[in-house]
Coordinates of C-alpha atoms in Angstrom, one line a residue:
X180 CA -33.4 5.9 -106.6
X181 CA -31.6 2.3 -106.9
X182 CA -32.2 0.1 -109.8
X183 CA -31.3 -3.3 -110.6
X184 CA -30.9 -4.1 -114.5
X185 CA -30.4 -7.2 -115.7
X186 CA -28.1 -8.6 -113.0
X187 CA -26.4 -12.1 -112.8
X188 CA -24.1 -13.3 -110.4
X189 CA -22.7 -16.4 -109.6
X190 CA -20.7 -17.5 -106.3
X191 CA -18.8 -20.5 -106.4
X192 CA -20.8 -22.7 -108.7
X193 CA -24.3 -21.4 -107.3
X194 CA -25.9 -18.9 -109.5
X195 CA -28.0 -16.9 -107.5
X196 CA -29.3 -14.0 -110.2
X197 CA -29.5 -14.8 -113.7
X198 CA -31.1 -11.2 -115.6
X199 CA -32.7 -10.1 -112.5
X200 CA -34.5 -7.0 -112.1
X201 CA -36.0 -4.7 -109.6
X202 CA -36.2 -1.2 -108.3
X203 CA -36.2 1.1 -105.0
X204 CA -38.2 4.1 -105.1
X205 CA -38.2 7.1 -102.5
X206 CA -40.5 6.4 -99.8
X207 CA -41.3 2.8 -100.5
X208 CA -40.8 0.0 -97.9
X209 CA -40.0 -3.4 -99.0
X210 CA -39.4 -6.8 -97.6
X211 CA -36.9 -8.8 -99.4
X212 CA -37.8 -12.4 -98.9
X213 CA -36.3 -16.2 -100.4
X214 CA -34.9 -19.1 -99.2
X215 CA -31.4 -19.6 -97.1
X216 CA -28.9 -18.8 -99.8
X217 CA -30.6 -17.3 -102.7
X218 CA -28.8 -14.5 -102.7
X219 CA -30.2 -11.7 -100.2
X220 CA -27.3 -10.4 -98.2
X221 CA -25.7 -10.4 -101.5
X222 CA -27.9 -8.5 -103.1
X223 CA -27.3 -5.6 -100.5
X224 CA -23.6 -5.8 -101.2
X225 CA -24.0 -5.1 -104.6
X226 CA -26.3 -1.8 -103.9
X227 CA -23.6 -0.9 -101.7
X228 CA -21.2 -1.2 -103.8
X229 CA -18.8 -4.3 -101.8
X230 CA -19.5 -6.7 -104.2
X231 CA -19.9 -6.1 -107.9
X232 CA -22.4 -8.3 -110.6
X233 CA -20.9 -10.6 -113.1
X234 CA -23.3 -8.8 -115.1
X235 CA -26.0 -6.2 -115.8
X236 CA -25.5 -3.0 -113.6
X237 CA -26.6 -1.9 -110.0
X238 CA -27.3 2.1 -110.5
X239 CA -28.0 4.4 -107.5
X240 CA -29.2 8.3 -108.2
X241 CA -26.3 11.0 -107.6
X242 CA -26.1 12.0 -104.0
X243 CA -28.5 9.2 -102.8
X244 CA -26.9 8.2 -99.5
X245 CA -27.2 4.6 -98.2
X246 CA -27.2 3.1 -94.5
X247 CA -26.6 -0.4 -94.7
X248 CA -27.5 -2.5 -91.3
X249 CA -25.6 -6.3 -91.6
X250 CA -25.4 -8.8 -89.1
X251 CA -21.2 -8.1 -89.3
X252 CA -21.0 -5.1 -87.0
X253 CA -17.3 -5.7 -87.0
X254 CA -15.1 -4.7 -83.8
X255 CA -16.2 -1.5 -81.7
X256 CA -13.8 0.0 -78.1
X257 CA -13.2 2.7 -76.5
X258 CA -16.1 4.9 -76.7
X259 CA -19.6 5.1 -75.1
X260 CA -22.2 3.8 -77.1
X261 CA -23.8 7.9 -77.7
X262 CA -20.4 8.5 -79.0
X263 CA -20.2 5.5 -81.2
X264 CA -23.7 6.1 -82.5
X265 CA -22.9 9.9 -83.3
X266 CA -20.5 9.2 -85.2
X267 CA -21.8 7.5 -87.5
X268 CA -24.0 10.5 -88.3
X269 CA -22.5 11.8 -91.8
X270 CA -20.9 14.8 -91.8
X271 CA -22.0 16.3 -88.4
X272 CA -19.9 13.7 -86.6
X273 CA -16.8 14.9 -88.4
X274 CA -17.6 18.3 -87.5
X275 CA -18.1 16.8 -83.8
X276 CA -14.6 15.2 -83.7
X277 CA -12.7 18.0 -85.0
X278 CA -14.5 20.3 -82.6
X279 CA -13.5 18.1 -79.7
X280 CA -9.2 18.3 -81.1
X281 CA -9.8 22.2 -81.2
X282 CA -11.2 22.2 -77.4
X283 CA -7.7 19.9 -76.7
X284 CA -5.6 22.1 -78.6
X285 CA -7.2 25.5 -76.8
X286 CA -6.2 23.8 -73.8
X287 CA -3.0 22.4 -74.3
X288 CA 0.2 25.1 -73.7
X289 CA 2.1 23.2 -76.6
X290 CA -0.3 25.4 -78.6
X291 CA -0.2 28.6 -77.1
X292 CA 1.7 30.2 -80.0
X293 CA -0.9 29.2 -82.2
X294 CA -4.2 30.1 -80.0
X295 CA -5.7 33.1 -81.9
X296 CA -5.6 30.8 -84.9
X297 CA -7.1 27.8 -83.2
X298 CA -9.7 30.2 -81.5
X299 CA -10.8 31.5 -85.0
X300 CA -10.7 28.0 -86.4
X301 CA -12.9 27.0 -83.5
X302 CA -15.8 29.6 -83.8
X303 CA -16.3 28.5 -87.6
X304 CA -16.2 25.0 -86.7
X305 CA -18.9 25.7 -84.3
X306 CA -21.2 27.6 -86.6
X307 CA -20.9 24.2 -88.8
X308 CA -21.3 22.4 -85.9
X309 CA -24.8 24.2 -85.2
X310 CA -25.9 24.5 -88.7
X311 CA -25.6 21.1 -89.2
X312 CA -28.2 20.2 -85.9
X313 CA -25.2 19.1 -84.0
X314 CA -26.5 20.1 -80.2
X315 CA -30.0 18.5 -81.4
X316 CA -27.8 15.3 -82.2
X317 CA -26.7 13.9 -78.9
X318 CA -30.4 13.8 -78.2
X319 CA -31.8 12.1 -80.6
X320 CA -29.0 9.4 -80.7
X321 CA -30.1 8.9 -76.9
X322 CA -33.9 8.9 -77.9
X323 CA -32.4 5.9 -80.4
X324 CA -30.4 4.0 -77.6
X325 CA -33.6 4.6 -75.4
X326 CA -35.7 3.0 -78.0
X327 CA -33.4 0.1 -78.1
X328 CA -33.9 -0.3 -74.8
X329 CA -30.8 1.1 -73.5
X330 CA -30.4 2.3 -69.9
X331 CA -28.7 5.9 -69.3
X332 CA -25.9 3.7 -67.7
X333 CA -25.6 1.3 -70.5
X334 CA -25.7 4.5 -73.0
X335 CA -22.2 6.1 -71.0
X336 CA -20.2 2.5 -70.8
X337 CA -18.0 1.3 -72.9
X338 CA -19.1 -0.6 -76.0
X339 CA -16.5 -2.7 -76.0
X340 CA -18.1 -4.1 -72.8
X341 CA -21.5 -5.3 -74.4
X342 CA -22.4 -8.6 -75.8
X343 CA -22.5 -8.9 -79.4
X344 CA -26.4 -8.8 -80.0
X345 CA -26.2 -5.3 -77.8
X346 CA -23.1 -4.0 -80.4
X347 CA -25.9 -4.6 -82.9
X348 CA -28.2 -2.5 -81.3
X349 CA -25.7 -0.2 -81.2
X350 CA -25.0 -0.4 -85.0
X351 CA -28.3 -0.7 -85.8
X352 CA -28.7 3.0 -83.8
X353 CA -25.9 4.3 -86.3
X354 CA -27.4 3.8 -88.8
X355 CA -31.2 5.0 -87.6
X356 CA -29.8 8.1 -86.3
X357 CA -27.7 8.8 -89.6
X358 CA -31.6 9.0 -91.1
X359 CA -30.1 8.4 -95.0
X360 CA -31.7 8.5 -98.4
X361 CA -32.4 4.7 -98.3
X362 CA -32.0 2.2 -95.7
X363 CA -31.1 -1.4 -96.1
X364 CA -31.7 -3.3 -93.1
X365 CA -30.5 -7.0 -93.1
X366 CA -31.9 -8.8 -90.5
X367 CA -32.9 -5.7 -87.9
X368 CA -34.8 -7.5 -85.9
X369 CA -32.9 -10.3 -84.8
X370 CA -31.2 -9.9 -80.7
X371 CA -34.2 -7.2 -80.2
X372 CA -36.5 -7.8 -77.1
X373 CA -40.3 -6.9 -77.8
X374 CA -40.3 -3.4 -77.0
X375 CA -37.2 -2.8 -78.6
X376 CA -38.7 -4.6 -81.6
X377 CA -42.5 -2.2 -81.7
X378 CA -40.3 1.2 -81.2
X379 CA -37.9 0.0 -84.2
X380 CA -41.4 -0.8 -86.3
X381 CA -42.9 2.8 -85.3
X382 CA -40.0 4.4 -86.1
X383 CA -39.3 2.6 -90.0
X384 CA -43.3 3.4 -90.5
X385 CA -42.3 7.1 -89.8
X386 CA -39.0 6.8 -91.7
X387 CA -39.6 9.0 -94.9
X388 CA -36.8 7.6 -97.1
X389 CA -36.7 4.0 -99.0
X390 CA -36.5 1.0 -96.9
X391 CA -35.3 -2.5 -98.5
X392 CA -35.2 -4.8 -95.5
X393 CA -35.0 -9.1 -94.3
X394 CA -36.5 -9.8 -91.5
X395 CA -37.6 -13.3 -89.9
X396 CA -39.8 -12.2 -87.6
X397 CA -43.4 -12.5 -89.9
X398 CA -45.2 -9.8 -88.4
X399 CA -42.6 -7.3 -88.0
X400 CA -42.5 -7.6 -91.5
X401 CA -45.9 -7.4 -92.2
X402 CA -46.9 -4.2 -90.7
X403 CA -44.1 -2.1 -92.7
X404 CA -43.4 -3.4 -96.1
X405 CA -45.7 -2.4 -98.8
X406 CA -43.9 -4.2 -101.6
X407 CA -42.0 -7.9 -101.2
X408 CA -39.1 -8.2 -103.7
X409 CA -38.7 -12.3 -103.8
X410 CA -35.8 -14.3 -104.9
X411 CA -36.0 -17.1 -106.0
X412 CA -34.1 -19.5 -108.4
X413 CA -32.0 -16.6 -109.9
X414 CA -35.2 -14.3 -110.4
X415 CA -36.6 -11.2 -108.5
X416 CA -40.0 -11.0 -108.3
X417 CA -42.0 -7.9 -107.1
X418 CA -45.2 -8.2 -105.7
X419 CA -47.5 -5.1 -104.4
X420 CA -48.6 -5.2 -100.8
X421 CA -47.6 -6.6 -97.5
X422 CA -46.0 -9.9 -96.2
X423 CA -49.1 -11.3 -95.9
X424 CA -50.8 -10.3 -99.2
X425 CA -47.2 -11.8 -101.1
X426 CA -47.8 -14.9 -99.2
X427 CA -51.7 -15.5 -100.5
X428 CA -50.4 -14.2 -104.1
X429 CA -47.8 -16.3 -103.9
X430 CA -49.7 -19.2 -103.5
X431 CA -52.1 -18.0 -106.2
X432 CA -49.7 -18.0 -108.7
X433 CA -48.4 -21.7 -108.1
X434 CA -51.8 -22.8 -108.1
X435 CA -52.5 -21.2 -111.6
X436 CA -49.4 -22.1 -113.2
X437 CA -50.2 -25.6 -111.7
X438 CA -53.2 -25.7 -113.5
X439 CA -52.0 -24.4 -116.8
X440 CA -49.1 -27.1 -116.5
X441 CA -51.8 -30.0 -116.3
X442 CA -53.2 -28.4 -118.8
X443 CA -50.9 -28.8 -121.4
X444 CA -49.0 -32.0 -119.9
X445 CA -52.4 -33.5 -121.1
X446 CA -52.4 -31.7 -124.3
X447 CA -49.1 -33.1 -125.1
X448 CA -50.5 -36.5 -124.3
X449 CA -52.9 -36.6 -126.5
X450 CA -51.0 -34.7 -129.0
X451 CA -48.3 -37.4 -128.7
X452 CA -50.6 -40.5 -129.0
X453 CA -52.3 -39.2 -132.4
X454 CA -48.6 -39.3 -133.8
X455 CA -47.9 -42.7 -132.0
X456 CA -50.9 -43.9 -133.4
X457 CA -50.7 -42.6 -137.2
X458 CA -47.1 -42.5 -137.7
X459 CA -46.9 -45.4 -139.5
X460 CA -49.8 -44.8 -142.0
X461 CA -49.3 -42.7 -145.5
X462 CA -52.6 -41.5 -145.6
X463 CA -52.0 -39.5 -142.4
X464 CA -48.5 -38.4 -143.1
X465 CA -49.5 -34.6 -143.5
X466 CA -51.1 -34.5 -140.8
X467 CA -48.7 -36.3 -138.5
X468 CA -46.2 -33.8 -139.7
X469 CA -48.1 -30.7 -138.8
X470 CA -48.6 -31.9 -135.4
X471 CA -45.1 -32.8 -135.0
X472 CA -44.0 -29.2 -135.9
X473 CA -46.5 -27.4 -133.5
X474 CA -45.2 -29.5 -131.1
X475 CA -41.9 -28.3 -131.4
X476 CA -43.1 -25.0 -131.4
X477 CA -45.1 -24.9 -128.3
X478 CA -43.7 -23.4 -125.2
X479 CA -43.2 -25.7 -122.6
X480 CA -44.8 -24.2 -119.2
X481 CA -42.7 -25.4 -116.4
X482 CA -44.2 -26.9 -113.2
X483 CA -44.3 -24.5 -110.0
X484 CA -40.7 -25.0 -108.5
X485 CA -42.8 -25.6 -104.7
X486 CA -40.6 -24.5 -102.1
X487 CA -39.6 -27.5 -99.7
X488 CA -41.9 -27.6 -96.4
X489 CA -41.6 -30.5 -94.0
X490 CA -43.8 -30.9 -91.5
X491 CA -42.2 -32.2 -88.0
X492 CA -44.8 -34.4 -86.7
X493 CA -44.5 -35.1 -82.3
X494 CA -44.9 -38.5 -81.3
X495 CA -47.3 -39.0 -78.1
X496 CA -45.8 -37.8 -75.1
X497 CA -46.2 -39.8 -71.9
X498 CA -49.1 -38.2 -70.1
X499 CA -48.1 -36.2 -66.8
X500 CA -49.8 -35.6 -63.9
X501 CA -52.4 -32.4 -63.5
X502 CA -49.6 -29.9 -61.8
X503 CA -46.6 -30.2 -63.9
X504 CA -44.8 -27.4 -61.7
X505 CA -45.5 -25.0 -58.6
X506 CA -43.6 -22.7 -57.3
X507 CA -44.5 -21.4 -53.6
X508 CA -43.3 -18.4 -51.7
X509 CA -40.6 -18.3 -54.1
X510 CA -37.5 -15.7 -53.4
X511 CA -35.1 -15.0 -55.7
X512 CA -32.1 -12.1 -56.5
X513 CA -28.8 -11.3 -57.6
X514 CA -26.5 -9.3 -55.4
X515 CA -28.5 -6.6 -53.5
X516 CA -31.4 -7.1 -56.2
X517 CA -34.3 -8.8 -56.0
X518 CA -35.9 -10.3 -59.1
X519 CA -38.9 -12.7 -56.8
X520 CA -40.1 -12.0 -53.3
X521 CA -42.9 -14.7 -52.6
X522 CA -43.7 -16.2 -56.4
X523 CA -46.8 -18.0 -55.9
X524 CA -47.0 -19.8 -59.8
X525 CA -48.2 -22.8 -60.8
X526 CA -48.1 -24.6 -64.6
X527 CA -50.7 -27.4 -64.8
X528 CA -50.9 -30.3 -67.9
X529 CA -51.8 -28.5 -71.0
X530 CA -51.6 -24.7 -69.9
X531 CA -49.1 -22.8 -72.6
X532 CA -47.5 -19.8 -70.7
X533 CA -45.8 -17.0 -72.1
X534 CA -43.7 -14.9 -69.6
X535 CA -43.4 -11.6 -70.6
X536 CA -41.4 -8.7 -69.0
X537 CA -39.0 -5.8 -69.7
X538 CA -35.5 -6.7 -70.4
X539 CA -33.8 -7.4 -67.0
X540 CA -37.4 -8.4 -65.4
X541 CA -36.7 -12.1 -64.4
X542 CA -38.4 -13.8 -67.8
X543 CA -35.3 -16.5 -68.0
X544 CA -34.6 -16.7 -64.3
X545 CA -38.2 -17.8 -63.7
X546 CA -37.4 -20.4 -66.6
X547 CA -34.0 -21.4 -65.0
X548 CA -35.9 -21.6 -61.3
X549 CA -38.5 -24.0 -63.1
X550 CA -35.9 -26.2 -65.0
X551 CA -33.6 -26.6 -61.7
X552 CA -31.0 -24.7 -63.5
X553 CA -31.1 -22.1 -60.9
X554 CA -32.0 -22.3 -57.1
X555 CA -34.5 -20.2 -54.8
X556 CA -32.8 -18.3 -51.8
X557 CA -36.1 -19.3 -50.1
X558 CA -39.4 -21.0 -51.1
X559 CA -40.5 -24.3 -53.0
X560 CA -39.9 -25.5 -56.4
X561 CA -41.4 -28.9 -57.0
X562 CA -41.6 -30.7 -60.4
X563 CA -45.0 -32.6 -60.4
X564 CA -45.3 -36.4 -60.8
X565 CA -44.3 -38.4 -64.3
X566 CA -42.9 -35.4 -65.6
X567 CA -40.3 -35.3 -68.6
X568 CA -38.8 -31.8 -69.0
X569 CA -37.3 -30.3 -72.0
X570 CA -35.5 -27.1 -71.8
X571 CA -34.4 -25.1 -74.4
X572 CA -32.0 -22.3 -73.2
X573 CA -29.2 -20.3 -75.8
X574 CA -26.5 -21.0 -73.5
X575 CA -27.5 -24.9 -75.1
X576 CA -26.4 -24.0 -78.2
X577 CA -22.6 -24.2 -76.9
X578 CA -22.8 -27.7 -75.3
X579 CA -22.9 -28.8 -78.9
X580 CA -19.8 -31.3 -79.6
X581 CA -18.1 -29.1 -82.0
X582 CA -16.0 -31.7 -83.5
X583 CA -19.3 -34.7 -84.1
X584 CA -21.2 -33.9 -87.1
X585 CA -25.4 -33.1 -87.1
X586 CA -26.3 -37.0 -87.6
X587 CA -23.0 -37.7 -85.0
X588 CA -24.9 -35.7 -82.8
X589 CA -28.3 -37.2 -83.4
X590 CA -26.5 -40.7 -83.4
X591 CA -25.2 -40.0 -80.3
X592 CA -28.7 -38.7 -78.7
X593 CA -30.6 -41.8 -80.0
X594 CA -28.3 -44.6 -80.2
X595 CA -31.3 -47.0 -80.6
X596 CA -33.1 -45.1 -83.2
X597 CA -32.8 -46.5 -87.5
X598 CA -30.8 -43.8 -89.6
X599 CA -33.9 -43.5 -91.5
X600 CA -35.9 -42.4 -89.1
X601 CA -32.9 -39.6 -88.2
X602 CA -32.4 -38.5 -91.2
X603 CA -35.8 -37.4 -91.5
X604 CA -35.9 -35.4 -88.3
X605 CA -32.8 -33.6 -89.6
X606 CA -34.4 -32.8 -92.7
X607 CA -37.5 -31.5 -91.0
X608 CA -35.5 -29.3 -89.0
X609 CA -33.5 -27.8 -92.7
X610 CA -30.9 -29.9 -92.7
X611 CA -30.9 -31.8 -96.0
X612 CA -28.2 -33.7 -97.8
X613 CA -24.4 -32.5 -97.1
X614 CA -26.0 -30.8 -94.4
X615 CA -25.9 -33.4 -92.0
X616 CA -22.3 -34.0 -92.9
X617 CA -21.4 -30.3 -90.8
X618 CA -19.2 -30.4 -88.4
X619 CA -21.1 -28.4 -85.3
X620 CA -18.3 -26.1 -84.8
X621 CA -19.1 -24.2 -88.6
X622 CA -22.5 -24.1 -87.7
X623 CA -24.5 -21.1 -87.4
X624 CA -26.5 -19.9 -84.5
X625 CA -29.2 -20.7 -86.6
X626 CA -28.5 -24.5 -87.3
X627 CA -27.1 -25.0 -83.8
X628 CA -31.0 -23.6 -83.0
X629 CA -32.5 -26.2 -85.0
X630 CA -30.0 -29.1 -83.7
X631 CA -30.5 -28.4 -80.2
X632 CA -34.1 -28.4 -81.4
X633 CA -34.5 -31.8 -82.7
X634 CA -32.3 -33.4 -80.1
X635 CA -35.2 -32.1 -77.9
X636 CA -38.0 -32.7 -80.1
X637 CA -37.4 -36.4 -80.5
X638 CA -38.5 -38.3 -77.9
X639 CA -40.8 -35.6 -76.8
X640 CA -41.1 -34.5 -73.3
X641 CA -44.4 -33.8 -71.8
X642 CA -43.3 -30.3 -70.2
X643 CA -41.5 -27.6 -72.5
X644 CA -39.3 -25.0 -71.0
X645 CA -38.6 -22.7 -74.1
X646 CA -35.9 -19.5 -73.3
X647 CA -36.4 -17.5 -77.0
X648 CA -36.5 -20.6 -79.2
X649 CA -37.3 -18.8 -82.5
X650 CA -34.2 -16.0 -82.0
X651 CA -32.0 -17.7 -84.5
X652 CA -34.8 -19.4 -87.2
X653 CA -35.5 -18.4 -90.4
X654 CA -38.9 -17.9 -91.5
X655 CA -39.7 -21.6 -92.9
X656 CA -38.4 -23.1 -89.5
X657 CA -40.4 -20.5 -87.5
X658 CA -43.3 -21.5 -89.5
X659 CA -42.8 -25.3 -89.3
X660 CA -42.1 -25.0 -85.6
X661 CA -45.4 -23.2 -84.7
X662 CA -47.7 -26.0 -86.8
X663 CA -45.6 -29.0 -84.9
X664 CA -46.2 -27.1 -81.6
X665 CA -49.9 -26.3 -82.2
X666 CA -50.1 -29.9 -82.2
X667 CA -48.5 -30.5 -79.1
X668 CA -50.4 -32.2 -76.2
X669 CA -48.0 -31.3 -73.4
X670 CA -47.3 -28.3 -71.0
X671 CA -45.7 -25.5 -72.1
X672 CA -43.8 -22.2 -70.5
X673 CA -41.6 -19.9 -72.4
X674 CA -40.4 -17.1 -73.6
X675 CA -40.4 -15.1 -77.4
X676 CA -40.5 -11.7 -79.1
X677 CA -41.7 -12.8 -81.8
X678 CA -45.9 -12.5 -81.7
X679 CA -46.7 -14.7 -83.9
X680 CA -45.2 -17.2 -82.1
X681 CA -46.7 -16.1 -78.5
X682 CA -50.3 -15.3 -80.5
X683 CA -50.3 -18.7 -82.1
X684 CA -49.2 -21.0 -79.1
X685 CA -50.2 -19.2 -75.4
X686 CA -53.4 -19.9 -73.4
X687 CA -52.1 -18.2 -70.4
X688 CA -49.5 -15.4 -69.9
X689 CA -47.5 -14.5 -67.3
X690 CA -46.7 -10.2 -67.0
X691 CA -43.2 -9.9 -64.8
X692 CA -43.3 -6.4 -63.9
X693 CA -40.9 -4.3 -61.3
X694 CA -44.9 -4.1 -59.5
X695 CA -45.1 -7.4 -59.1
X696 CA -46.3 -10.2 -61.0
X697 CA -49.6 -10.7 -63.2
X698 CA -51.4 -13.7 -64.5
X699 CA -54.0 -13.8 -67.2
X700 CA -56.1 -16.1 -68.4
X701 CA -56.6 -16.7 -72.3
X702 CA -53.3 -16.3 -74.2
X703 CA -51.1 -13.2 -76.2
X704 CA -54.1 -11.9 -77.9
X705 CA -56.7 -11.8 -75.4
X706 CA -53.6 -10.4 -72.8
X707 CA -53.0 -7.4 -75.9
X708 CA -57.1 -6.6 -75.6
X709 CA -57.4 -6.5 -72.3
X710 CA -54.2 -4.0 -71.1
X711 CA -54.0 -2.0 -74.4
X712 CA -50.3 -2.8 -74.9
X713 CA -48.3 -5.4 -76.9
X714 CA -45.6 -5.6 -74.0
X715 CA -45.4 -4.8 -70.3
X716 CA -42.8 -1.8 -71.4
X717 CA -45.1 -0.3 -73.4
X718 CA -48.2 0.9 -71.2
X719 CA -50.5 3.0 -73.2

């Protein structure tokens, strides 16, 4: 269906394909995975046609059609988000709008004179309109919006009104509902909540066309793709088999080409001493000479290029006392709604809870009540004795300086600290060389993530208050994040969609439900075995 032969392309002075090669076959599903940079949004513009390769050629089959999903949704008024998702249904929205301008004209007296025309016009319109599945449409672009998580309300307003990660969803809906040949997804899973996030994975696993697809959310990944594409240093790699299986073949194949690198490094040692050694000496001219040759004939096997993990490491926090926070006969709403009506919740020293709940259910107000960034109507919220809070929230992200560079920043947060000892905590959180040099206003919401991040992470608290820490990190970061806080000895309450994160780090989880509010013992995994569903939303 697409194939990519031979492509190089260079932006600015970075080359980011050099020959590369790959293909997308009908019905396949593949994860396209490589560091920040190499090249994987670009890639998708070049299938689509927006950006062109410097060479080699980007060939999709006649009458293949393409839905491409990118983080640019661009700017979208003025219509309900069921009208904005229909249209962007291929040729049935076309037939949509033009029906609607024929129902105007029929009723607009301007027109009389031509009625009879417009009447005839109309009734062939509408055959199109109901060949084409148009009266099926509306419903299924609802069953989309519904999967997204989108309230009936929500579905009628006006799009123009919605945050920027909901215009995505809406986008993202487009493009799901258009149901096209092949779908490239960049980044589909970012601003979804976790119910949002297992409908969108059931319905791609039922999706009979190609998929090509990023994602940093690891096991999103994992249970679609059947192929990983992998760029790396200017090369596409294709490896059979899920996220999981390219990860352990991945690491395979360093490991061997380590070996056969060691191999010959001490080949060439030796090689290179017998012609140290004899050089000088007639009698072993010939010989010196042969060796000589077959050394320049020998084909140099290049060490694995290892990709650069750094491992944040905590210092001790100071120890806390046993009940780190409680919250009694707690009351809480907005307006005429109630969110809390007599919380009783407690986080003691070491207990990691995850707070899970629908979209709307009270997850970040019961993080705001805890971190004093909110106040009860009625009831207690008492912090317990030597405790040192940390709390990670998005709207932190905007509290940035924007005109104090990432080490300004860290500078400023740790006047006493060596630079040293700074830089390395900004290159554990990815930001290495000119990096640190960024202003914090051209950051993106990724980097501001990981600043905001290592401010915290410094001088560690003892209590963690953690409001979707992983939405904006990449893969690597994720990764890194989850082995420093595995290691962490203090308290813990947050919230994630992302289940590796919640399997790896919870011993306790906390269901927010419009019923009330559950507590379990053991964390994400045993919670998943005991009710049968990955998220409160999703009761089986």
């Amino acid at each position: 269906m697409i194939r990519l032969e031979a492509i190089s392309k260079q932006n600015g002075h970075h080359l980011l394909f050099i020959e590369a090669s790959a293909a997308l076959w009908k019905g396949e599903k593949v994860g396209l995975v490589g560091p920040n940079g190499a090249g994987k949004t670009t890639l998708f513009r070049m299938i689509t046609g927006q950006e062109p390769p410097d060479e080699g050629q980007v060939s999709v089959d006649r009458g293949v059609t393409i839905g491409y999903f990118s983080q640019d949704v661009g700017e979208m008024s003025g219509r309900s988000a069921v009208a904005e998702v229909m249209d962007g249904a291929g040729p049935v929205s076309a037939v949509a709008a033009e029906l609607r301008e024929l129902e105007m004209a029929m009723a607009d007296p301007a027109h009389a004179d031509d009625l009879d025309a417009i009447v005839e016009r109309y009734g062939e319109t509408h055959g199109r309109f109901e060949d084409l599945g148009g009266y099926a449409l509306e419903a299924r672009a609802r069953e989309v919006l519904a999967g997204l998580s989108f309230s009936e309300e929500s579905m009628e307003g006006d799009v123009g009104a919605l945050s920027g990660g909901w215009k995505m969803r809406v986008a993202l809906a487009r493009i799901l509902l258009m149901r096209p040949d092949a779908m490239l997804l960049d980044e589909p899973s970012n601003h979804l909540d976790l119910e949002s996030l297992i409908w969108l994975e059931a319905f791609l696993k039922s999706y009979d066309g190609a998929l090509l697809m990023t994602s940093h959310d690891r096991e999103f990944m994992n249970r679609i793709v059947t192929k990983v594409v992998e760029i790396d240093g200017g090369a596409l790699t294709t490896f059979a088999g899920n996220y999981e299986f390219y990860e352990q073949q991945r690491a395979q194949n360093e490991k061997q080409q380590q070996a056969q690198f060691e191999r010959q490094q001490a080949m060439l040692a030796k090689e290179i001493k017998f012609i140290e050694r004899f050089k000088a000496r007639a009698s072993h001219a010939a010989q010196v000479q042969s060796r000589v040759k077959k050394l320049d004939k020998i084909e140099r096997v290049e060490p694995p290029r290892r990709r650069q993990t750094i491992l944040f490491e905590f210092r001790p926090a100071p120890r806390s006392g046993d009940d780190v926070a409680t919250l009694k006969r707690v009351d809480k709403g907005y307006g005429a709604r109630s969110i809390y009506a007599g919380l009783d919740f407690q986080v003691r020293r070491r207990e990691r809870w995850a707070v899970m709940g629908v979209n709307g259910a009270g997850k970040s107000t019961l993080l705001k009540l805890v971190a004093g960034a909110a106040q009860p109507d009625s009831g207690d919220v008492a912090i317990g004795a030597s405790v040192k809070m940390g709390y990670f929230a998005q709207h932190a992200m905007d509290l940035l300086d924007a005109d104090r560079s990432v080490f300004q920043s860290l500078e400023d947060a740790f006047p006493q600290a060596g630079q040293g000892s700074l830089r390395s905590l900004a290159g554990c959180f990815g930001f290495s060389g000119d990096d640190i040099e960024k202003k914090c206003r051209v950051l993106s919401g990724g980097e501001k993530a990981r600043l905001v991040m290592a401010i915290m992470l410094y001088d560690p608290p003892n209590f963690l208050v953690l409001d979707e820490p992983t939405n904006h990190l990449d893969l690597m970061t994720k990764e890194m994040l989850i082995a420093a806080l595995s290691q962490y000895d203090g308290a813990m309450l947050f919230v994630s969609h992302d289940r590796r994160f919640l399997a790896s780090l919870s011993n306790r989880v906390l269901e927010v439900t419009p019923e009330g509010v559950h507590q379990y013992g053991g964390g994400y995994t045993e919670y998943v075995a005991r009710t049968g569903h990955e998220a409160p939303g999703l009761h089986s």
